[in-house]
Every structure is written in structure tokens, then in C-alpha cells.
Coordinates of C-alpha atoms and ligand atoms in Angstrom, one line a residue:
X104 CA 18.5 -23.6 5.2
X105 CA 14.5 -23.2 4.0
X106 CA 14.2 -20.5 1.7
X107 CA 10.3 -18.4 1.7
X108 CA 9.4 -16.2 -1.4
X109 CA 7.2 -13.2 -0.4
X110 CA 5.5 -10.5 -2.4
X111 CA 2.6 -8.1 -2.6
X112 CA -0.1 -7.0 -4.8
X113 CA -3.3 -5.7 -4.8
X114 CA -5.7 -3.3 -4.9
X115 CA -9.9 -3.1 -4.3
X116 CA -11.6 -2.5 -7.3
X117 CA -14.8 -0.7 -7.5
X118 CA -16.1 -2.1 -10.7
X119 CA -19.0 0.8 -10.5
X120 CA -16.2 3.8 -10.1
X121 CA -15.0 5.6 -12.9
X122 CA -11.2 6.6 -12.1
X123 CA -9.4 4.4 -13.5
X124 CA -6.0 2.5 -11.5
X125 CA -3.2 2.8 -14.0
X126 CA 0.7 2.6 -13.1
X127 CA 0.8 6.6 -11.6
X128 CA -2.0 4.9 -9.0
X129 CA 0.3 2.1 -7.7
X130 CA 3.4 4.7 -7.5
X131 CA 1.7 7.4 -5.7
X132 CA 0.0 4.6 -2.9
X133 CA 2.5 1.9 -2.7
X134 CA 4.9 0.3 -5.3
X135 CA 8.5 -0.7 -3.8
X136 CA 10.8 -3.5 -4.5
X137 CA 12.8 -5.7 -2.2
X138 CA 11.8 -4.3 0.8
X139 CA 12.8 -0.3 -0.3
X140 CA 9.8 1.0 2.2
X141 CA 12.4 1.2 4.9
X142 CA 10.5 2.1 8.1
X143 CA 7.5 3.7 6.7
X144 CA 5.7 0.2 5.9
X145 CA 3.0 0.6 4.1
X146 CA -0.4 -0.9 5.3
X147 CA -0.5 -3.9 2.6
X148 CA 3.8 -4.3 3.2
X149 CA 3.0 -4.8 6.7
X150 CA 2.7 -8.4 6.5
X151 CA 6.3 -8.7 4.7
X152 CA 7.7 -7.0 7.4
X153 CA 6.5 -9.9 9.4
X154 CA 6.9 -13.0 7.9
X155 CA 10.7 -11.2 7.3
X156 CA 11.4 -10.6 11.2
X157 CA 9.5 -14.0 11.7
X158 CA 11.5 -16.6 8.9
X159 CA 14.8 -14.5 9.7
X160 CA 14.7 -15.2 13.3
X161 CA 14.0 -18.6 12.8
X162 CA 17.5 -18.4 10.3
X163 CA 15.5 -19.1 7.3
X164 CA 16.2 -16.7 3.8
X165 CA 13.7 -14.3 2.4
X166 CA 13.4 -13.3 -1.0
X167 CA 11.3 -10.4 -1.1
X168 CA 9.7 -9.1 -4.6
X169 CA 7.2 -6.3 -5.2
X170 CA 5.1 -4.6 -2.6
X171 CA 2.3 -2.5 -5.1
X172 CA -0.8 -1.7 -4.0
X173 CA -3.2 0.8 -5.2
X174 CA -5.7 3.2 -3.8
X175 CA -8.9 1.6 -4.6
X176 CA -10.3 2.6 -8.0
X177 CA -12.0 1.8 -11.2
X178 CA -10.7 -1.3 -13.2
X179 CA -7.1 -2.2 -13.0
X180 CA -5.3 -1.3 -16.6
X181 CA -4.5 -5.2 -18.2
X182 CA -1.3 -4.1 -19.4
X183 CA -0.2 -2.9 -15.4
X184 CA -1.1 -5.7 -13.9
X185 CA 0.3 -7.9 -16.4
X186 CA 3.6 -6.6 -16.0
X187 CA 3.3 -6.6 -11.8
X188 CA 2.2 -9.9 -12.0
X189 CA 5.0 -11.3 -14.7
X190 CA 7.5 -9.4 -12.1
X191 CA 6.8 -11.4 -9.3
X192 CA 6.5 -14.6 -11.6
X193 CA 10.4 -13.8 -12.7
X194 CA 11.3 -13.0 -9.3
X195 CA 10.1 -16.6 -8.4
X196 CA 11.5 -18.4 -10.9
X197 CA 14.7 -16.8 -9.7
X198 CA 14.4 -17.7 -6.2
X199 CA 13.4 -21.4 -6.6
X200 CA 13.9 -23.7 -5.2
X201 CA 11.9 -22.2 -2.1
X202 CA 9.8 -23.8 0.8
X203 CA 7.0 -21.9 1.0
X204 CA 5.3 -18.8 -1.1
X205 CA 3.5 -16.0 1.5
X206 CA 1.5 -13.6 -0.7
X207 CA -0.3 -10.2 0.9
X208 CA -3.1 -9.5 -1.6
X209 CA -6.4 -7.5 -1.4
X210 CA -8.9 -10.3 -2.6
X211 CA -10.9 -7.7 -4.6
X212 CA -8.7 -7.2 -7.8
X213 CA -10.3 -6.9 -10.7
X214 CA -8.0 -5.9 -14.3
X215 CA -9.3 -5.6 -17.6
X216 CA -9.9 -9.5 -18.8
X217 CA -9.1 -10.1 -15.7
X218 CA -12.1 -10.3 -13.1
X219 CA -10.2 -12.3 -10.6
X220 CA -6.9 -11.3 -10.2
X221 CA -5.7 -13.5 -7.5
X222 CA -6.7 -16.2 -9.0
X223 CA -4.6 -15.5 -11.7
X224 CA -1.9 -14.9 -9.8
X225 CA -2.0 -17.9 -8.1
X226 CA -2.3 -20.2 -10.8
X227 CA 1.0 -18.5 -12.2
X228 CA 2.5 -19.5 -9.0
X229 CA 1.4 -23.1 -9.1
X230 CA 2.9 -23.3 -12.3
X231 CA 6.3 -21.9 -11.0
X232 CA 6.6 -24.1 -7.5
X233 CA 4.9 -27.4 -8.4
X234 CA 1.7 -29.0 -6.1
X235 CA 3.7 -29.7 -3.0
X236 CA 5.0 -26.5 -2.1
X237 CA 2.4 -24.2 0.6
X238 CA 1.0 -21.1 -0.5
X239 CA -0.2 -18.6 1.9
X240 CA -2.1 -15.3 1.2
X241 CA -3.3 -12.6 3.7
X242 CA -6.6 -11.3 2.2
X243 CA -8.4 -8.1 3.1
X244 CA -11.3 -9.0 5.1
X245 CA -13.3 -7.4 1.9
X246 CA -12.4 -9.8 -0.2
X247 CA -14.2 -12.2 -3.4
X248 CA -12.2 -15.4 -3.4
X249 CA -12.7 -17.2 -6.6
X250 CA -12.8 -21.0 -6.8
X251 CA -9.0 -20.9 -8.3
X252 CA -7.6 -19.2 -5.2
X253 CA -9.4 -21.6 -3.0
X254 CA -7.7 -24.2 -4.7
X255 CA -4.2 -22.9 -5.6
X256 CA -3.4 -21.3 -2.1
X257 CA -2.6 -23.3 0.5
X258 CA -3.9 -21.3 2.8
X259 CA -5.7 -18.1 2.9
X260 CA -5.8 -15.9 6.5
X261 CA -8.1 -12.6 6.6
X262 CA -8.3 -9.4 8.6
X263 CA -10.7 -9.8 11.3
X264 CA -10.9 -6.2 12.2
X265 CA -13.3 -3.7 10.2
X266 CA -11.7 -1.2 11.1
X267 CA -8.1 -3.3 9.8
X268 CA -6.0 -2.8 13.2
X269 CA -5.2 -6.2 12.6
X270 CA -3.1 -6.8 9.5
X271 CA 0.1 -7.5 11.4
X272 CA -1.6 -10.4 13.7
X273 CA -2.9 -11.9 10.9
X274 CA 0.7 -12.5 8.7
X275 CA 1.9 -13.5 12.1
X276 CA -0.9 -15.8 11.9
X277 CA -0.2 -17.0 8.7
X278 CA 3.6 -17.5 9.1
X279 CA 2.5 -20.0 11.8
X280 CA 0.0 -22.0 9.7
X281 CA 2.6 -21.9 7.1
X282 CA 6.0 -22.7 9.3
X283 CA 3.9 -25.7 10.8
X284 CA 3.1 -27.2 6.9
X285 CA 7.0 -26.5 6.2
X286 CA 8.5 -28.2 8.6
X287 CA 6.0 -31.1 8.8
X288 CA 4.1 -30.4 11.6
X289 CA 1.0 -30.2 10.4
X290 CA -0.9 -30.5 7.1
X291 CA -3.2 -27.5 6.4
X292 CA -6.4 -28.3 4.4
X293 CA -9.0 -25.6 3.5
X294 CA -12.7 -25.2 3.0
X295 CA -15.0 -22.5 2.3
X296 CA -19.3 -21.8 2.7
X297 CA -20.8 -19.5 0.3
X298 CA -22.8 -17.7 2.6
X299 CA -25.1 -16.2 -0.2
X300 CA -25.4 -12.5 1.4
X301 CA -23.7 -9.3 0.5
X302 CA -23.4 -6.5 2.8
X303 CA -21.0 -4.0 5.1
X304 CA -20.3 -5.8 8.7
X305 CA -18.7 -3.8 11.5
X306 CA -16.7 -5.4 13.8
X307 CA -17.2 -2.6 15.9
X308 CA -20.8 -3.2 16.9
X309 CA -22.3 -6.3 18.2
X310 CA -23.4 -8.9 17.0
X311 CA -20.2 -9.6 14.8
X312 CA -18.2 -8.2 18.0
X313 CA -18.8 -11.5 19.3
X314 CA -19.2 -13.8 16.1
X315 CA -15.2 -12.8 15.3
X316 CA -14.1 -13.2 19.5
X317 CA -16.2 -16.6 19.1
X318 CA -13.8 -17.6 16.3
X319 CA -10.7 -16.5 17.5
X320 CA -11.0 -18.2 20.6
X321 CA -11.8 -21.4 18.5
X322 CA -8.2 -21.3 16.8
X323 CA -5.3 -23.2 18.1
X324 CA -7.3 -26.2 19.4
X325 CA -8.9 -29.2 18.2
X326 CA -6.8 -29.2 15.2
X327 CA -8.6 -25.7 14.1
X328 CA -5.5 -23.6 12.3
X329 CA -7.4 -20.5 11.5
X330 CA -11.0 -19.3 10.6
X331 CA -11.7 -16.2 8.7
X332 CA -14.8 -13.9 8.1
X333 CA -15.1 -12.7 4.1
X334 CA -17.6 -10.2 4.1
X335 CA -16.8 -9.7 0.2
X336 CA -16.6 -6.5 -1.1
X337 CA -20.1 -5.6 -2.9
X338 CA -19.1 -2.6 -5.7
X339 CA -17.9 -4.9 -7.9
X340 CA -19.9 -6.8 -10.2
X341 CA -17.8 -10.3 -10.5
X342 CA -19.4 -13.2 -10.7
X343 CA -17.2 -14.1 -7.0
X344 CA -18.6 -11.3 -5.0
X345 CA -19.9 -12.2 -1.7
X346 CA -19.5 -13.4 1.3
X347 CA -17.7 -16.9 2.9
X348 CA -16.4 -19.2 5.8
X349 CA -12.5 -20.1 5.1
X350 CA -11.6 -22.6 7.9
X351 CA -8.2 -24.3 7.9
X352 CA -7.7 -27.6 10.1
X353 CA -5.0 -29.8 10.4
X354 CA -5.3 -32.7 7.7
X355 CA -9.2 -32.9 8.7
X356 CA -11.3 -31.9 5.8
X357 CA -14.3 -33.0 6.7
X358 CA -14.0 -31.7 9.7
X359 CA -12.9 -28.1 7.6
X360 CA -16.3 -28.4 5.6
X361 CA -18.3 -29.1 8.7
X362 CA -17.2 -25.9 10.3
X363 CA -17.6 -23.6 7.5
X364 CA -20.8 -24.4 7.0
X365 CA -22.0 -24.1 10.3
X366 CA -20.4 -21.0 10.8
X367 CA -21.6 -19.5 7.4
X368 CA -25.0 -20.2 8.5
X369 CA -24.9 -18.4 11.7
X370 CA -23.2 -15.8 9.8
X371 CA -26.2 -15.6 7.5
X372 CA -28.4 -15.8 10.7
X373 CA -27.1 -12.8 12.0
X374 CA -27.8 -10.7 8.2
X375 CA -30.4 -8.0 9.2
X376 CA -28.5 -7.2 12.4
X377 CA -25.3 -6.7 11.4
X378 CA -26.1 -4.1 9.0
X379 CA -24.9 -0.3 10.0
X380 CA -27.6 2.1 11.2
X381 CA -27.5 4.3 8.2
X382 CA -29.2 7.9 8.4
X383 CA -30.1 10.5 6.1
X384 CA -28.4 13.9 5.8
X385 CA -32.0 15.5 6.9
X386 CA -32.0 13.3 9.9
X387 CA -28.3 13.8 10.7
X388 CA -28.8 17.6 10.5
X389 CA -32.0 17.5 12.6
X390 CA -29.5 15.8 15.3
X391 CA -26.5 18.1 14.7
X392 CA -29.0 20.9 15.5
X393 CA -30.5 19.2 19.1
X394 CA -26.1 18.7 20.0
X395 CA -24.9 20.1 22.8
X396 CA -21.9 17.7 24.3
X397 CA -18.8 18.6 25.1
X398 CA -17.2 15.9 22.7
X399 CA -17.8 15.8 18.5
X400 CA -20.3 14.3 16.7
X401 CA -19.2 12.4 14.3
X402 CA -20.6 12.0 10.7
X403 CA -19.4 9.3 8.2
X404 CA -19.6 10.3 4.4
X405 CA -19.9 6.5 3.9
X406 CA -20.4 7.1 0.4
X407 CA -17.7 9.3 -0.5
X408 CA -15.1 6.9 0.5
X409 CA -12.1 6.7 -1.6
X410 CA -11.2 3.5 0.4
X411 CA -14.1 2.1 -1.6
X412 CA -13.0 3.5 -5.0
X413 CA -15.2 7.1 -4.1
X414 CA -13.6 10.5 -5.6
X415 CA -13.6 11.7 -2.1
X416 CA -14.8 15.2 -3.1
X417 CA -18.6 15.0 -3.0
X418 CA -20.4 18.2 -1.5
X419 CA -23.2 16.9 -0.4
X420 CA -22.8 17.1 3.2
X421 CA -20.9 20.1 3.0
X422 CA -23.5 22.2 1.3
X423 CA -26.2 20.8 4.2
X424 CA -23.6 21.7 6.8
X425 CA -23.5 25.7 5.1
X426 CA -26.7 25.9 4.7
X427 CA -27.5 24.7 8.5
X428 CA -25.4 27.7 9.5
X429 CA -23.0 24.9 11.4
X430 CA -19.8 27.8 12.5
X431 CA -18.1 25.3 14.6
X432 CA -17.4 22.2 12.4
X433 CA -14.7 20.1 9.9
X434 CA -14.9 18.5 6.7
X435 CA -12.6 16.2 5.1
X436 CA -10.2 15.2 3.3
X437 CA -11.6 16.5 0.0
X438 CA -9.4 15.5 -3.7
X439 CA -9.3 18.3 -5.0
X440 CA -5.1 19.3 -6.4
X441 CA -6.4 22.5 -8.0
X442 CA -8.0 24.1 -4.3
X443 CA -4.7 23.0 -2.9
X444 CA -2.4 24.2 -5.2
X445 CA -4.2 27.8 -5.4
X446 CA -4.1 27.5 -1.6
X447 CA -0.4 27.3 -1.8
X448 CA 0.2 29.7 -4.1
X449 CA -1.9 32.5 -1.8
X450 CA -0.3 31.0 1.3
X451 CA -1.3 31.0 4.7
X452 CA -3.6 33.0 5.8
X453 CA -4.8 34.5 2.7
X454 CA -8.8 35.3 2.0
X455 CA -9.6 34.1 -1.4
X456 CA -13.1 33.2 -4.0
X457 CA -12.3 29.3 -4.4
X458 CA -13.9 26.4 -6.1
X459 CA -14.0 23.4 -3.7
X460 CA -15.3 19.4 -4.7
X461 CA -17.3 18.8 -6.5
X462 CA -15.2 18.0 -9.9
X463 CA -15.3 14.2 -10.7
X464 CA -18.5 13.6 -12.0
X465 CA -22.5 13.7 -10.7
X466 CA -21.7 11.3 -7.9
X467 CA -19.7 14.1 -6.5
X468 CA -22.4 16.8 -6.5
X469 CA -22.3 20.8 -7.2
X470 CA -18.8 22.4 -7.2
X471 CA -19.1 24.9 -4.2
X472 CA -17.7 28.6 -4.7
X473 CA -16.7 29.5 -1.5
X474 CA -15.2 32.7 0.3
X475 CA -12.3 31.3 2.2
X476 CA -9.4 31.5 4.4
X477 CA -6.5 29.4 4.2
X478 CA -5.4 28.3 7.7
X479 CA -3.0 25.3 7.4
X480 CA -0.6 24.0 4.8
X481 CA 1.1 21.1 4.6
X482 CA 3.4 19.6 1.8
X483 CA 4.3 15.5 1.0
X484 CA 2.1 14.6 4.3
X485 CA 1.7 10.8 5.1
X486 CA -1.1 9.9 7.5
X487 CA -0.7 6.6 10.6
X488 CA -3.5 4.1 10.5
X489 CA -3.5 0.8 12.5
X490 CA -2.9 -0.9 15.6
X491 CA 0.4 -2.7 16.9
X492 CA 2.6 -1.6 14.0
X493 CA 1.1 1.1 12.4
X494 CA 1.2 1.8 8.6
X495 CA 2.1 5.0 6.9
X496 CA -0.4 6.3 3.5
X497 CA 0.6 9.0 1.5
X498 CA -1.8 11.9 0.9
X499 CA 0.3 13.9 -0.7
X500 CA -0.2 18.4 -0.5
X501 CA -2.5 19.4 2.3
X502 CA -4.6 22.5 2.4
X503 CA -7.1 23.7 5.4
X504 CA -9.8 26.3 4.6
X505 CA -11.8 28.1 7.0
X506 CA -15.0 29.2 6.0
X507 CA -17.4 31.0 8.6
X508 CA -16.6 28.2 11.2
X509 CA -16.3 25.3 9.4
X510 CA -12.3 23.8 8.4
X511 CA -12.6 22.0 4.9
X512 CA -9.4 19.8 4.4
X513 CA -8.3 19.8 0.8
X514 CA -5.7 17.1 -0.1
X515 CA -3.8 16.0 -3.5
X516 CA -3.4 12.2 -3.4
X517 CA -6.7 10.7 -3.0
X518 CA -7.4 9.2 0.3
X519 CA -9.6 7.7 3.5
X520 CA -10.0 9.7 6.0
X521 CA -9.0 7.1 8.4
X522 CA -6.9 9.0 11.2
X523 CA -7.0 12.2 13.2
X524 CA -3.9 13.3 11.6
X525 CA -6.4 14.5 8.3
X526 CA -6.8 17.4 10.5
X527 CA -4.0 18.1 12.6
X528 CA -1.5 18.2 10.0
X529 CA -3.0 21.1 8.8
X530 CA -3.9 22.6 12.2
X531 CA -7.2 21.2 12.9
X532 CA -8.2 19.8 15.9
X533 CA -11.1 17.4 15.5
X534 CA -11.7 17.1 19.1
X535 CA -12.7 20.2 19.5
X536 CA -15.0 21.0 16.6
X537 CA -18.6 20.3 17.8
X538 CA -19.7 18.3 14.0
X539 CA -16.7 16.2 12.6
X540 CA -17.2 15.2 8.8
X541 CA -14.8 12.0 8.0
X542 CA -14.9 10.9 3.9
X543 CA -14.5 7.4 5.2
X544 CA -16.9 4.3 5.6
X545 CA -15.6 2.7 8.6
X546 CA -11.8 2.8 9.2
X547 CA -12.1 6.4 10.7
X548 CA -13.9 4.5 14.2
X549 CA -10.4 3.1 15.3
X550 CA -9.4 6.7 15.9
X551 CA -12.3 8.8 15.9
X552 CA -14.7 6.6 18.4
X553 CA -12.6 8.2 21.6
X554 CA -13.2 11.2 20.8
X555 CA -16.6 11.6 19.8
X556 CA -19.6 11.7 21.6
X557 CA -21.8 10.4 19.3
X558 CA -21.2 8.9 15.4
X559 CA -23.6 8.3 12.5
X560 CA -23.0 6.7 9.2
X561 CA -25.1 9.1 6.8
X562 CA -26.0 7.7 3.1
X563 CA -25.7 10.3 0.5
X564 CA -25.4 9.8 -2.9
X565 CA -21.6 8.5 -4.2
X566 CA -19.5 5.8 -5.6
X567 CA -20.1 3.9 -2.9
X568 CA -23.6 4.5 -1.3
X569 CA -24.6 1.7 0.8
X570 CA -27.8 0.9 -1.5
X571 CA -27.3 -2.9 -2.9
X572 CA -30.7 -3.1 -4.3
X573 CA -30.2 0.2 -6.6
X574 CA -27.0 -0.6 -8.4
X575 CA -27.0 -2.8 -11.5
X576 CA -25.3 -6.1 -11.5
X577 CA -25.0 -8.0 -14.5
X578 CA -22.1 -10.6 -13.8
X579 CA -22.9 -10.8 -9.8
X580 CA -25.3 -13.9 -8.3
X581 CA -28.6 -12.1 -7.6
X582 CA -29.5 -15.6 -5.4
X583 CA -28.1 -13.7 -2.5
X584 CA -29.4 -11.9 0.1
X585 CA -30.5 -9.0 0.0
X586 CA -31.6 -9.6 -3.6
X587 CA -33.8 -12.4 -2.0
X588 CA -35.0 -13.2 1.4
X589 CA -34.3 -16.6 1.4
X590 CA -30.5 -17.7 -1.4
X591 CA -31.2 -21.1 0.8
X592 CA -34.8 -21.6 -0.6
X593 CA -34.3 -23.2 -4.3
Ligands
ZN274 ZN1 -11.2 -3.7 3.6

């Protein structure tokens, strides 16, 4: 009977943010062992559910590990990643002999003396199950693959999706690349194109609409296994972050090397208009003013994203929407414990002088005092996100305010707004509020886009504003676009 080892870790790090991800982090987003999530599979223990129901119906045994993952953040504390990643290593060693190792990591881990995580990891794992033995690893799509993953795993399978609806096809894509090289099949090799570009790439929008359909319908013929998009993830200063080309083939390497490069370049082609159509709060005001559809408008706090390692209580665009007079409008989710747990305390429907946002730091803005209303109260909420199996998060106490017109959702365990339930598990429904405020840089379109009329990605200031050219790298290539018109030229 084959035997397949699986196990998860990961988190994104913002290298630029200054909450740090310590052991309490992991607990409160994700940290289970052996498969304890039950039902309520968390979005990076999705693909363990998979390979599971995919290697057991095929009679083969699964030895699970750890499932942690972290809310992105600051810097991952050495000591707790040490000790997640020495977990797994034990667990291994316990399990071997096995066939095949599946691993569900971020891509975009970064500890203290650690900048690349995975590539740790997956040294360790060599080291444990020999040269012969495959290695797959589902990465986030946001992802800075380092030279030792590329040669340690086997092979490495991305989300395609920005929004992720995707991260269940994907570890069913992997499983098959992997099943294939275990039962001698096929022969998986690997190559990767630097494509020398950072940047945010919505597969939402065209052109990358097309560039990731193109790919897909590449896969499965002419010995092409699998072909995946990094778009890197550019807050962190590592000396791996950007983007790449991953193509798989069966036994061809040339053949893998020929089409991540020519892939990569018209990936790199496509640089200026892939971009998102950012705004500024003046000019998204101006438009809120002029809107009169029956259906939202949608405004992204791109910058505010705790997704991306943002606080997630920046005022910014709250203050604006005050001071605009907006009476008919939500705002959310805000971390701020100490508005929701006075909000408790008062209870529903109590008037009250509160202190909202504002807290974490100047990146966050002016702490607004506020006369408010509590409207909506909900304890231990979880939010849905994704698409054929979806994912449960944990956001912990949730508090909804009403001041003159305008819902502010107050939650205690820092989170995306990535899903209408923000809003209605408080009472709030987005849908019918004529300006619709999302903390969230691009997973909130999966659920949002059918309900709004109109949606715009507004910079602000923030953890993770969308301005390359203003942050300061000091580890990171700067031969890459847009630090340079042309990485390609020397
Ligand atoms: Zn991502």
C-alpha cells in the first residue's frame, strides 16, 4: 500500500509591517493537528482535505501533521517557526517510509534568520526522504520561491485565481502530477523564468483574464503537467521577491525551460496593463458624490489590508466618508477589540462616545471619536471565502456601529474583508448601502463584484499601499521593473 505524508505551514510576511506573528497568531488563524479542523477547513487545510479524499480513495494511507497558518503579519518569531517546522520534521521521520511528501505552504514566509522559509523547510525534508522520493507543494499565487524550493520540491502548483477561489483545484491538481510520478507514469521535471517585475495582477480584469485561461488550456497535453503564474508578493524585502514562470513537463526539460521563458516574457509584455486602476480618496469621493444606481459602489481600502500584513483599522477613508456627509454607507471590518468589547458591554442598541481605528500606529491614521449606536453583535463569528469548497476564517467578536448613516464593522481577530458575511453577521446589508467600504485588496471581488455597480481600488496611505517606488528595499533586486524600464537591458 503507498503511504503520502502531508502537512501545512505558512504564513505571508509583510517584511514592512510592524505586528509581529508569534504563536497566539497561528492559534487564533489556523493551527490544528492531524486533521482536528473537522468540517470547518480552513482556507490553507483545504488542500489536505483533498489530497486525503483523493490518496484514500485510491486505498493509499495518509499521515497528516500540522495545518498552521497565520494571518499575515510582520516577521515570523525564529523560535515559532522552528518548533512548527521541527514538528513536521518528527512527524516525517515517523511516517517513513512514504511515497510521496504534498506540502500546502504560502511561498512568502519569512522568520527571523530565516528569509526563506520554504526553502528551509524543504531542505529539512530532503534530508528526511532521500533524492528519489516526489515533493509537491501548493503555493499561494503571491509567492517568492527561492532557488532551494525550486530545487528540493518536486513539484510546485500555484493558485491561479486572484481572488483564490481556486485552492481546491489546484491540490487536486497537484495530487495528479504527483500520483502520476508515484506510480511511474510520468517523470515531472521543473523550470522557472525570473520575470524581473514586481507588481499586483488581477485575474479579474483582462489582460491576465486570458494570460491564465491561455495556460490552463495548455495543461494536460504535449507532455505539459502544469504551468503556474508567481506574481510574488512585493512587501517584503527578500532578496527572492518577484515574479516567475513554474512549468512542469513530463521528463522534458528543455522543453520546461523553453516554455517558462516564453511565457515569462509575455508576462513581462503585458506589465503596464495589468496593473489595477488605482484612484485617490479625492477622486473616489468626487464619484461617490455624482452616484445615483440602484446597486453599491464599491471602494477597496487596498492599503489597509490585513491580508497583506495591514492593521486593518486605518481611518482614512472613513474620516473622508464623514466629512462628505455620506448617510447611507458601510465600512469595514475595522481591528479594533477595545470598540468591540465596550460595544458589548453597552449592548445592542445603546448610544455611546466611542473611540474607533485608528490605534496601530501612523499608517493607521487619527483615532476617530465618534457618537454612536450599536446595531449588531456578534460573538466567535467565522466568515466563508472561496469557490467549490469554501473555507471558513475566524474573526473572532463582531460589533456594528451606526453613525448618522454610515455602519462601521468593528471585529477582534484581525482580518480581510473578503466576504459579504463582514456585514451581515452583524446585521448589515451591503447590497443595499449606496457606498460599500471593504479593508481588502482584491479577495473581496469574488463576492462583492455581483453586487455592486461600480468598484474602485483607492490608494491611501497603509501597510500595504500600492506604491513600489516609495518603500525602501535594501535586500530586494532593484533590476526589476518598475525600479527600471527595461531588467532585460544589462
Ligand atoms: Zn495571495
Amino acid at each position: 500500500m503507498k503511504k503520502i505524508f502531508t502537512a501545512c505551514l505558512g504564513t505571508e510576511t509583510n517584511t514592512f509591517a510592524s505586528i509581529p506573528t508569534g504563536h497566539q497568531l497561528f492559534e487564533e488563524t489556523c493551527l490544528f493537528r492531524k486533521g482536528s479542523y473537522g468540517k470547518n477547513v480552513p482556507m490553507f487545510g483545504a488542500p489536505l482535505a483533498v489530497w486525503r479524499g483523493r490518496a484514500e480513495a485510491k486505498g493509499w494511507q495518509v499521515v497528516e501533521s500540522l495545518c498552521a497558518f497565520a494571518q499575515p503579519a510582520g516577521k515570523t518569531v525564529k523560535k515559532v517557526y522552528e518548533a512548527f517546522r521541527d514538528e513536521i520534521m518528527a512527524d516525517l521521520k515517523a511516517a517513513m517510509p512514504v511515497d510521496a511528501v504534498l506540502l500546502s505552504m504560502h511561498g512568502a514566509m519569512v522568520a527571523e534568520g530565516y528569509d526563506d522559509c520554504e526553502s528551509d523547510m524543504l531542505a529539512h525534508v530532503r534530508k528526511v526522504v532521500g533524492p528519489s522520493i516526489p515533493v509537491g507543494v501548493e503555493l499561494d499565487l503571491h509567492c517568492n520561491i527561492g532557488e532551494g524550493t525550486l530545487r528540493d520540491a518536486t513539484a510546485l502548483v500555484l493558485f491561479k485565481e486572484y481572488p483564490h477561489i481556486d485552492v481546491p483545484e489546484r491540490a487536486d491538481d497537484l495530487f495528479t502530477v504527483i500520483e502520476g510520478a508515484v506510480e511511474g507514469r510520468s517523470r515531472p521535471v521543473m523550470a522557472a523564468w525570473d520575470c524581473r517585475m514586481i507588481g499586483v495582477f488581477h485575474t479579474t480584469r483582462q489582460p491576465m483574464r486570458g494570460f491564465v485561461d491561455k495556460l490552463s488550456a495548455m495543461e494536460g497535453k504535449d507532455g505539459v503537467l502544469s504551468l503556474s503564474i508567481a506574481h510574488g508578493f512585493p512587501w517584503s524585502d527578500i532578496r527572492e521577491m518577484g515574479s516567475k514562470i513554474i512549468a512542469i513537463t513530463d521528463g522534458d526539460q528543455a522543453k520546461a525551460e523553453t516554455l517558462a521563458r516564453e511565457l515569462g516574457r509575455e508576462f513581462f509584455a503585458m506589465r503596464e496593463a495589468t496593473q489595477p486602476p488605482y484612484v485617490t480618496l479625492d477622486a473616489a469621493m468626487a464619484r461617490v458624490s455624482s452616484h445615483n444606481l440602484p446597486k453599491p459602489m464599491v471602494l477597496a481600502d487596498v492599503s489597509d489590508n490585513a491580508g497583506g500584513g495591514a492593521a486593518s483599522d486605518s481611518t482614512f477613508i472613513l474620516r473622508a466618508m464623514l466629512d462628505k456627509g455620506i448617510t447611507d454607507g458601510a465600512i469595514g471590518m475595522f481591528w479594533d477589540p477595545m470598540a468591540v468589547r465596550i460595544a458589548i458591554e453597552a449592548g445592542e442598541g445603546a448610544e455611546l462616545d466611542i473611540r474607533i481605528g485608528g490605534k496601530l500606529g501612523p499608517l493607521s491614521g487619527p483615532a476617530l471619536d465618534l457618537r454612536a449606536k450599536v446595531t449588531g453583535l456578534k460573538r466567535d463569528a467565522s466568515v466563508a471565502f472561496g469557490g467549490r469548497d469554501k473555507t471558513y476564517v475566524p474573526v473572532g467578536d463582531m460589533a456594528a456601529f451606526d453613525v448618522g448613516g454610515i455602519a462601521i464593522v468593528c471585529n477582534t481577530l484581525r482580518s480581510q474583508c473578503k466576504s459579504l458575511d463582514c456585514f451581515t453577521n452583524v446585521g448589515v446589508e451591503p447590497g443595499s448601502k449606496k457606498v460599500v467600504v471593504v479593508k481588502s485588496m482584491q479577495h473581496f471581488h469574488a463576492a462583492y463584484a455581483p453586487v455592486a455597480s461600480e468598484i474602485m481600488y483607492v490608494a491611501v496611505p497603509g501597510a500595504v499601499a500600492p506604491d513600489f517606488l516609495a518603500m525602501t528595499y535594501l535586500n530586494a533586486s532593484k533590476n526589476q521593473w518598475p525600479f527600471v524600464e527595461d531588467p532585460f537591458a544589462t
